[in-house]
Short mmCIF file of C-alpha atoms in Angstrom, two decimals:
data_model
loop_
_atom_site.label_atom_id
_atom_site.label_comp_id
_atom_site.label_asym_id
_atom_site.label_seq_id
_atom_site.Cartn_x
_atom_site.Cartn_y
_atom_site.Cartn_z
CA UNK J 840 19.03 80.74 -21.47
CA UNK J 841 19.32 84.47 -22.13
CA UNK J 842 21.65 84.95 -19.16
CA UNK J 843 23.77 81.92 -19.92
CA UNK J 844 22.66 80.00 -16.83
CA UNK J 845 22.12 76.75 -18.75
CA UNK J 846 25.54 76.41 -20.37
CA UNK J 847 26.60 73.48 -18.16
CA UNK J 848 23.56 71.35 -19.03
CA UNK J 849 24.47 68.50 -21.43
CA UNK J 850 21.11 68.46 -23.22
CA UNK J 851 21.95 71.85 -24.75
CA UNK J 852 25.03 70.38 -26.40
CA UNK J 853 23.30 67.32 -27.85
CA UNK J 854 22.31 67.31 -31.52
CA UNK J 855 19.97 64.48 -32.43
CA UNK J 856 19.07 65.66 -35.94
CA UNK J 857 20.23 68.30 -38.44
CA UNK J 858 18.65 71.68 -37.81
CA UNK J 859 16.28 72.97 -40.47
CA UNK J 860 15.44 76.43 -39.18
CA UNK J 861 17.16 79.33 -37.48
CA UNK J 862 15.81 78.59 -34.03
CA UNK J 863 16.57 74.85 -34.23
CA UNK J 864 20.20 75.59 -35.08
CA UNK J 865 20.63 77.03 -31.62
CA UNK J 866 21.55 73.91 -29.64
CA UNK J 867 24.10 75.23 -27.15
CA UNK J 868 24.07 77.88 -24.45
CA UNK J 869 27.17 79.57 -25.90
CA UNK J 870 25.48 80.11 -29.28
CA UNK J 871 22.37 81.46 -27.53
CA UNK J 872 24.49 84.05 -25.73
CA UNK J 873 25.93 85.25 -29.05
CA UNK J 874 22.53 86.01 -30.55
CA UNK J 875 20.69 89.32 -30.53
CA UNK J 876 18.10 89.87 -27.81
CA UNK J 877 15.15 89.09 -30.09
CA UNK J 878 16.64 85.75 -31.13
CA UNK J 879 17.66 85.00 -27.55
CA UNK J 880 14.04 85.25 -26.42
CA UNK J 881 12.88 82.93 -29.21
CA UNK J 882 15.66 80.47 -28.44
CA UNK J 883 14.73 80.43 -24.77
CA UNK J 884 11.45 78.74 -25.73
CA UNK J 885 13.46 76.24 -27.75
CA UNK J 886 15.53 75.34 -24.67
CA UNK J 887 12.46 73.85 -22.98
CA UNK J 888 11.82 71.73 -26.05
CA UNK J 889 15.43 70.56 -26.14
CA UNK J 890 15.20 69.48 -22.53
CA UNK J 891 11.96 67.56 -23.05
CA UNK J 892 13.40 65.90 -26.14
CA UNK J 893 16.43 64.76 -24.12
CA UNK J 894 14.37 63.00 -21.44
CA UNK J 895 11.59 61.39 -23.50
CA UNK J 896 11.59 57.57 -23.38
CA UNK J 897 14.42 57.71 -20.89
CA UNK J 898 14.17 56.95 -17.15
CA UNK J 899 15.30 59.79 -14.94
CA UNK J 900 17.18 57.51 -12.57
CA UNK J 901 20.63 56.36 -13.75
CA UNK J 902 20.12 52.83 -12.45
CA UNK J 903 16.81 52.49 -14.31
CA UNK J 904 18.49 53.79 -17.47
CA UNK J 905 21.03 50.98 -17.09
CA UNK J 906 18.22 48.46 -16.75
CA UNK J 907 16.53 49.92 -19.83
CA UNK J 908 19.73 49.39 -21.85
CA UNK J 909 19.87 45.77 -20.66
CA UNK J 910 16.24 44.80 -21.28
CA UNK J 911 15.53 46.95 -24.33
CA UNK J 912 11.82 46.85 -25.21
CA UNK J 913 11.14 43.54 -23.46
CA UNK J 914 9.53 45.10 -20.38
CA UNK J 915 5.84 45.93 -20.71
CA UNK J 916 5.83 47.71 -17.33
CA UNK J 917 8.77 49.94 -18.23
CA UNK J 918 7.43 50.82 -21.68
CA UNK J 919 4.03 51.67 -20.20
CA UNK J 920 5.43 53.81 -17.39
CA UNK J 921 7.65 55.76 -19.80
CA UNK J 922 4.84 56.29 -22.32
CA UNK J 923 2.47 57.37 -19.53
CA UNK J 924 5.00 59.79 -18.05
CA UNK J 925 6.00 61.22 -21.43
CA UNK J 926 2.37 61.64 -22.47
CA UNK J 927 1.43 63.44 -19.27
CA UNK J 928 4.46 65.76 -19.45
CA UNK J 929 3.90 66.63 -23.11
CA UNK J 930 0.18 67.26 -22.62
CA UNK J 931 0.91 69.53 -19.65
CA UNK J 932 3.55 71.43 -21.64
CA UNK J 933 1.28 71.78 -24.68
CA UNK J 934 -1.53 73.11 -22.48
CA UNK J 935 0.93 75.55 -20.89
CA UNK J 936 1.99 76.80 -24.32
CA UNK J 937 -1.67 77.17 -25.34
CA UNK J 938 -2.32 79.25 -22.23
CA UNK J 939 0.77 81.40 -22.87
CA UNK J 940 -0.26 82.05 -26.48
CA UNK J 941 -3.75 83.15 -25.42
CA UNK J 942 -2.32 85.29 -22.62
CA UNK J 943 0.16 87.29 -24.72
CA UNK J 944 -1.36 87.40 -28.22
CA UNK J 945 -3.15 90.70 -27.48
CA UNK J 946 -0.12 92.34 -25.82
CA UNK J 947 1.94 94.27 -28.42
CA UNK J 948 5.18 94.05 -26.42
CA UNK J 949 5.06 90.24 -26.66
CA UNK J 950 4.53 90.06 -30.41
CA UNK J 951 8.10 88.89 -30.98
CA UNK J 952 7.50 85.95 -28.64
CA UNK J 953 4.33 84.66 -30.32
CA UNK J 954 5.97 82.93 -33.33
CA UNK J 955 8.31 81.00 -31.04
CA UNK J 956 5.45 79.94 -28.75
CA UNK J 957 3.27 78.79 -31.65
CA UNK J 958 6.19 77.00 -33.30
CA UNK J 959 7.03 75.20 -30.05
CA UNK J 960 3.38 74.18 -29.61
CA UNK J 961 3.17 72.79 -33.14
CA UNK J 962 6.48 70.97 -32.72
CA UNK J 963 5.35 69.34 -29.49
CA UNK J 964 2.10 68.14 -31.09
CA UNK J 965 3.37 67.10 -34.52
CA UNK J 966 6.75 65.69 -33.55
CA UNK J 967 6.98 64.75 -29.89
CA UNK J 968 3.41 63.70 -29.07
CA UNK J 969 3.08 61.93 -32.42
CA UNK J 970 6.47 60.34 -31.75
CA UNK J 971 5.43 58.66 -28.51
CA UNK J 972 2.22 57.51 -30.20
CA UNK J 973 4.28 55.76 -32.90
CA UNK J 974 6.17 53.71 -30.28
CA UNK J 975 3.04 51.61 -29.77
CA UNK J 976 -0.24 53.04 -31.14
CA UNK J 977 -2.32 50.49 -29.22
CA UNK J 978 -0.65 51.26 -25.89
CA UNK J 979 -1.02 54.99 -26.60
CA UNK J 980 -4.75 54.55 -27.27
CA UNK J 981 -5.13 52.81 -23.90
CA UNK J 982 -3.19 55.67 -22.28
CA UNK J 983 -5.66 58.14 -23.81
CA UNK J 984 -8.57 56.28 -22.22
CA UNK J 985 -6.84 56.14 -18.82
CA UNK J 986 -6.10 59.89 -18.97
CA UNK J 987 -9.72 60.61 -19.90
CA UNK J 988 -10.96 58.49 -16.99
CA UNK J 989 -8.61 60.28 -14.58
CA UNK J 990 -9.83 63.66 -15.77
CA UNK J 991 -13.45 62.57 -15.28
CA UNK J 992 -12.74 61.37 -11.73
CA UNK J 993 -10.87 64.57 -10.85
CA UNK J 994 -13.68 66.65 -12.32
CA UNK J 995 -16.19 64.77 -10.19
CA UNK J 996 -14.10 65.52 -7.10
CA UNK J 997 -14.06 69.19 -8.06
CA UNK J 998 -17.86 69.18 -8.33
CA UNK J 999 -18.19 67.42 -4.97
CA UNK J 1000 -15.92 70.03 -3.35
CA UNK J 1001 -18.04 72.83 -4.82
CA UNK J 1002 -21.21 71.21 -3.44
CA UNK J 1003 -19.61 70.96 0.01
CA UNK J 1004 -18.48 74.61 -0.09
CA UNK J 1005 -21.99 75.73 -1.09
CA UNK J 1006 -23.60 73.64 1.64
CA UNK J 1007 -25.41 71.32 -0.76
CA UNK J 1008 -23.84 68.28 0.94
CA UNK J 1009 -22.27 67.97 4.43
CA UNK J 1010 -18.48 67.96 4.66
CA UNK J 1011 -18.45 64.48 6.19
CA UNK J 1012 -20.30 63.18 3.11
CA UNK J 1013 -17.72 64.87 0.92
CA UNK J 1014 -14.89 63.23 2.89
CA UNK J 1015 -16.63 59.86 2.73
CA UNK J 1016 -17.10 60.09 -1.04
CA UNK J 1017 -13.45 61.04 -1.46
CA UNK J 1018 -12.16 58.13 0.66
CA UNK J 1019 -14.52 55.42 -0.59
CA UNK J 1020 -14.88 56.33 -4.27
CA UNK J 1021 -12.52 59.02 -5.61
CA UNK J 1022 -9.27 57.87 -3.98
CA UNK J 1023 -9.71 54.13 -4.78
CA UNK J 1024 -10.63 54.85 -8.40
CA UNK J 1025 -7.71 57.26 -8.81
CA UNK J 1026 -5.28 54.78 -7.26
CA UNK J 1027 -6.58 51.98 -9.50
CA UNK J 1028 -6.22 54.09 -12.66
CA UNK J 1029 -2.71 55.24 -11.71
CA UNK J 1030 -1.61 51.68 -10.93
CA UNK J 1031 -3.12 50.18 -14.10
CA UNK J 1032 -0.78 48.52 -16.58
CA UNK J 1033 -2.28 46.85 -19.67
CA UNK J 1034 -1.71 43.10 -19.72
CA UNK J 1035 0.09 41.37 -22.56
CA UNK J 1036 -3.15 39.62 -23.50
CA UNK J 1037 -5.03 42.93 -23.65
CA UNK J 1038 -2.34 44.45 -25.89
CA UNK J 1039 -2.32 41.41 -28.19
CA UNK J 1040 -6.10 41.38 -28.42
CA UNK J 1041 -6.08 45.09 -29.29
CA UNK J 1042 -3.58 44.44 -32.10
CA UNK J 1043 -0.29 45.67 -30.64
CA UNK J 1044 2.68 44.62 -32.77
CA UNK J 1045 5.08 45.04 -29.84
CA UNK J 1046 3.15 42.86 -27.37
CA UNK J 1047 4.75 39.59 -28.51
CA UNK J 1048 8.19 40.92 -27.51
CA UNK J 1049 7.35 41.50 -23.85
CA UNK J 1050 8.71 38.97 -21.35
CA UNK J 1051 6.98 38.48 -18.00
CA UNK J 1052 10.18 37.62 -16.09
CA UNK J 1053 11.73 40.89 -17.27
CA UNK J 1054 8.70 42.76 -15.95
CA UNK J 1055 9.17 41.11 -12.56
CA UNK J 1056 12.80 42.27 -12.39
CA UNK J 1057 11.97 45.81 -13.54
CA UNK J 1058 9.07 46.09 -11.08
CA UNK J 1059 11.28 44.86 -8.24
CA UNK J 1060 14.00 47.44 -8.84
CA UNK J 1061 11.53 50.24 -9.56
CA UNK J 1062 10.23 49.89 -5.99
CA UNK J 1063 13.58 51.19 -4.73
CA UNK J 1064 13.69 54.02 -7.27
CA UNK J 1065 10.08 55.22 -6.98
CA UNK J 1066 9.63 54.55 -3.27
CA UNK J 1067 12.86 55.51 -1.45
CA UNK J 1068 13.43 53.84 1.89
CA UNK J 1069 12.88 56.18 4.84
CA UNK J 1070 16.28 56.72 6.44
CA UNK J 1071 14.78 56.90 9.95
CA UNK J 1072 13.42 53.34 9.83
#
């Protein structure tokens, strides 16, 4: 952003809401280039937030975006996959910002960067993460449980690897545990999509609007988007 390398990206030219602070008013690469160095550095952090904001609740593939416009919020599978992806991306970005704040807060030369990092972190938590939760609080609560379960499984694999490295268990036992327990559980958690009955029972207000036939169509086309055909076959 400081060097003007992002000026051709459309998300920098989009304004979704009136700006309320100095940093938020910077929404284009050309205006970033006109700022002083100190403000350029702060605005560079804002660029990452602008990009994330432009892709949330929006499929990356153009064809899937077209399908989303056609089906609206009638596809349970599409809404779940977007919420799951957005949640994972935002959590990773928030954790990255937390790490950056802790890494530079004791370095005097980075003092001018700290306010922007902390502001971006708060914005991601209070606005973006809270925003995807408001789409469907029940579905978001299920996502939290799935994420927690995935973290537990991955932590267990880390412990098993440490035991194997220290000679506590043989490597073939480690490989067997990974293939028979860790990988199947991870695959099952990643493939999980809450059923319409589960969402209704949990009190979701959006569950009644999902249509099974729409899910079938979305799932069919997503196979081509998420699993590209090997050109050699």
